[in-house]
Coordinates of C-alpha atoms in Angstrom, one line a residue:
E30 CA 0.0 0.0 0.1
Q31 CA 2.7 2.4 0.9
L32 CA 4.6 1.4 -2.2
E33 CA 1.6 2.4 -4.3
N34 CA 1.3 5.8 -2.6
K35 CA 5.0 6.5 -3.2
S36 CA 4.6 5.7 -7.0
N37 CA 1.6 8.0 -7.2
D38 CA 3.4 10.9 -5.5
P39 CA 4.0 13.4 -8.4
H40 CA 7.0 15.1 -6.5
Q41 CA 8.8 11.8 -6.2
S42 CA 8.1 10.8 -9.9
L43 CA 9.3 14.3 -10.9
A44 CA 12.6 13.9 -8.8
V45 CA 13.2 10.5 -10.3
H46 CA 12.4 11.8 -13.9
T47 CA 14.6 14.8 -13.3
E48 CA 17.5 12.6 -12.0
S49 CA 17.1 10.2 -14.9
T50 CA 17.1 13.2 -17.3
I51 CA 20.3 14.6 -15.9
A52 CA 22.0 11.3 -15.9
T53 CA 21.0 10.9 -19.6
D54 CA 22.3 14.5 -20.3
Y55 CA 25.8 13.7 -18.6
T56 CA 25.9 10.4 -20.6
A57 CA 25.3 12.2 -23.8
V58 CA 27.9 14.9 -23.1
I59 CA 30.5 12.3 -22.2
E60 CA 29.7 10.2 -25.3
S61 CA 29.8 13.4 -27.4
N62 CA 33.2 14.3 -25.8
Y63 CA 34.5 10.8 -26.8
R64 CA 33.5 11.2 -30.5
Q65 CA 34.9 14.8 -30.5
L66 CA 38.2 13.6 -28.9
Q67 CA 38.6 11.0 -31.6
R68 CA 37.8 13.4 -34.3
A69 CA 40.1 16.1 -32.9
W70 CA 43.0 13.7 -32.4
H71 CA 42.7 12.3 -36.0
Q72 CA 42.6 15.8 -37.4
D73 CA 45.8 16.6 -35.6
E74 CA 44.1 18.9 -33.1
K75 CA 46.1 17.7 -30.1
V76 CA 45.1 20.7 -27.8
Q77 CA 41.4 20.4 -28.5
A78 CA 41.7 16.6 -27.6
L79 CA 43.3 17.6 -24.3
K80 CA 40.5 20.1 -23.6
L81 CA 38.0 17.4 -24.3
A82 CA 39.8 15.1 -21.9
L83 CA 39.8 17.9 -19.2
Q84 CA 36.2 18.6 -19.7
T85 CA 35.4 14.9 -19.3
A86 CA 37.6 14.6 -16.1
R87 CA 35.8 17.6 -14.6
F88 CA 32.6 15.4 -14.3
L89 CA 34.4 13.3 -11.8
G90 CA 34.8 16.0 -9.2
N91 CA 31.3 15.8 -7.9
S92 CA 29.9 12.6 -6.4
K93 CA 26.5 13.9 -5.6
P94 CA 24.7 12.2 -8.4
G95 CA 23.4 8.8 -7.6
Y96 CA 24.8 7.7 -11.0
Y97 CA 28.3 8.4 -10.2
P98 CA 29.6 4.9 -10.8
A99 CA 28.2 4.9 -14.4
L100 CA 29.6 8.4 -15.0
F101 CA 33.0 7.2 -13.6
V102 CA 33.1 4.3 -16.1
L103 CA 32.1 6.5 -19.1
A104 CA 34.5 9.2 -18.2
T105 CA 37.5 7.0 -17.6
Q106 CA 36.9 5.3 -21.0
V107 CA 37.3 8.8 -22.6
L108 CA 40.5 9.4 -20.5
D109 CA 41.9 5.9 -21.3
C110 CA 41.4 6.6 -25.0
F111 CA 43.2 10.0 -24.6
G112 CA 46.1 8.4 -22.7
S113 CA 46.3 5.6 -25.4
F114 CA 46.5 8.1 -28.2
V115 CA 49.2 10.1 -26.5
Y116 CA 51.2 6.9 -25.8
Q117 CA 50.8 5.7 -29.4
R118 CA 52.0 9.0 -30.7
I119 CA 55.1 9.0 -28.4
A120 CA 55.8 5.3 -29.2
A121 CA 55.8 6.1 -33.0
K122 CA 58.1 9.0 -32.7
S123 CA 60.5 6.8 -30.4
K124 CA 61.1 4.4 -33.4
S125 CA 62.8 7.2 -35.5
A126 CA 64.0 9.8 -32.9
I127 CA 64.1 9.0 -29.3
A128 CA 65.0 12.6 -28.3
D129 CA 62.0 13.9 -30.2
A130 CA 59.8 11.3 -28.4
K131 CA 61.0 12.4 -25.1
E132 CA 60.6 16.0 -25.8
T133 CA 57.0 15.4 -26.9
C134 CA 56.4 13.4 -23.8
R135 CA 57.8 16.1 -21.6
N136 CA 55.5 18.5 -23.3
W137 CA 52.4 16.5 -22.6
F138 CA 53.3 16.5 -18.9
Y139 CA 54.1 20.1 -18.8
K140 CA 50.7 20.9 -20.2
T141 CA 49.2 18.5 -17.5
A142 CA 51.1 20.2 -14.7
C143 CA 49.7 23.6 -15.7
I144 CA 46.1 22.4 -15.1
R145 CA 45.0 24.2 -12.0
E146 CA 42.1 22.1 -10.9
L147 CA 43.2 19.0 -8.9
V148 CA 40.6 16.5 -10.3
P149 CA 41.2 17.1 -13.9
R150 CA 45.0 17.2 -13.5
F151 CA 45.0 14.0 -11.5
Y152 CA 42.9 12.1 -14.0
V153 CA 44.8 13.4 -17.1
E154 CA 48.1 12.5 -15.5
A155 CA 47.0 9.0 -14.5
A156 CA 45.7 8.6 -18.1
L157 CA 49.2 9.4 -19.3
L158 CA 50.9 7.3 -16.7
K159 CA 52.2 4.8 -19.1
C160 CA 54.0 7.7 -21.0
Y161 CA 56.4 8.0 -18.1
L162 CA 58.1 4.9 -19.4
F163 CA 59.7 7.3 -22.1
L164 CA 61.1 9.5 -19.4
A165 CA 62.0 7.4 -16.3
P166 CA 63.5 4.0 -15.7
P167 CA 60.8 1.5 -14.6
S168 CA 62.2 1.6 -11.1
E169 CA 61.0 5.2 -10.8
L170 CA 57.4 4.5 -11.6
P171 CA 56.4 3.3 -8.2
R172 CA 57.6 6.7 -6.9
I173 CA 55.6 8.6 -9.6
T174 CA 52.5 6.4 -8.8
A175 CA 52.9 7.1 -5.1
R176 CA 53.1 10.9 -5.8
L177 CA 49.9 10.7 -7.7
G178 CA 48.4 8.8 -4.8
Y179 CA 49.4 11.5 -2.4
S180 CA 47.7 14.0 -4.4
I181 CA 44.4 12.2 -3.9
R182 CA 44.6 13.4 -0.4
G183 CA 43.6 16.9 -1.7
L184 CA 40.3 15.7 -2.9
G185 CA 37.6 16.7 -0.3
D186 CA 34.9 14.2 -1.2
P187 CA 35.6 10.7 0.1
V188 CA 33.6 9.2 -2.8
V189 CA 35.6 11.0 -5.5
A190 CA 38.8 10.2 -3.6
A191 CA 37.8 6.4 -3.6
Y192 CA 37.1 6.4 -7.3
A193 CA 40.4 8.2 -8.0
R194 CA 42.2 5.7 -6.0
A195 CA 40.6 2.8 -8.0
Y196 CA 41.5 4.6 -11.3
L197 CA 45.0 5.0 -10.2
G198 CA 45.3 1.4 -9.1
R199 CA 43.8 0.2 -12.4
R200 CA 46.3 2.3 -14.4
A201 CA 49.2 1.2 -12.3
R202 CA 48.2 -2.5 -12.6
E203 CA 48.1 -2.1 -16.4
L204 CA 51.5 -0.5 -16.3
E205 CA 52.9 -3.4 -14.2
A206 CA 53.1 -5.6 -17.3
Q207 CA 55.1 -2.7 -19.0
F208 CA 57.8 -2.8 -16.3
V209 CA 59.0 -6.2 -17.7
L210 CA 58.8 -5.1 -21.3
S211 CA 60.3 -1.7 -20.8
S212 CA 63.4 -3.1 -19.0
T213 CA 64.2 -5.1 -22.2
N214 CA 63.2 -2.4 -24.7
P215 CA 66.0 -0.2 -25.7
L216 CA 63.6 2.5 -27.0
L217 CA 62.0 3.0 -23.7
S218 CA 65.1 3.0 -21.5
D219 CA 67.9 5.6 -21.0
P220 CA 71.0 4.9 -23.0

């Protein structure tokens, strides 16, 4: 009986409808960012691709919506795509000129360091974590990952911080396989 009364409450149905509409809107924006990021990257508009990755990462700074887990999955897919594009570009450059590849890699990290907001800066740098293989020996990567982990302490929302830790953990785990590969790959280690 109470269940029927709740479903007939116009305020509650409006709230559920509004929440659902907002979730759909966020999803549409993130999916649009994903398509635009791919288009920008393939049209050699790297700065625009970075801006789209930042815009997507900003969505992860607010855990208020009840659909944050879904938002997190969608947004991190976009960030993973961005990180993969950057890594592939640097890897392609490293085959012909390692110095150019290292310079390009440093440039991406300089751009990332200039991001003022903590959440987008953290997520973009975590997405680019694999690129550190071009700049640092594999033995340095735990220190870099730890530094990123310490930056999570600056996130005031415990839910946002928990998801950030999960993302960092996933990116570090994916990188773990690269430790073995990079130690035997002369293109990814210092001469």
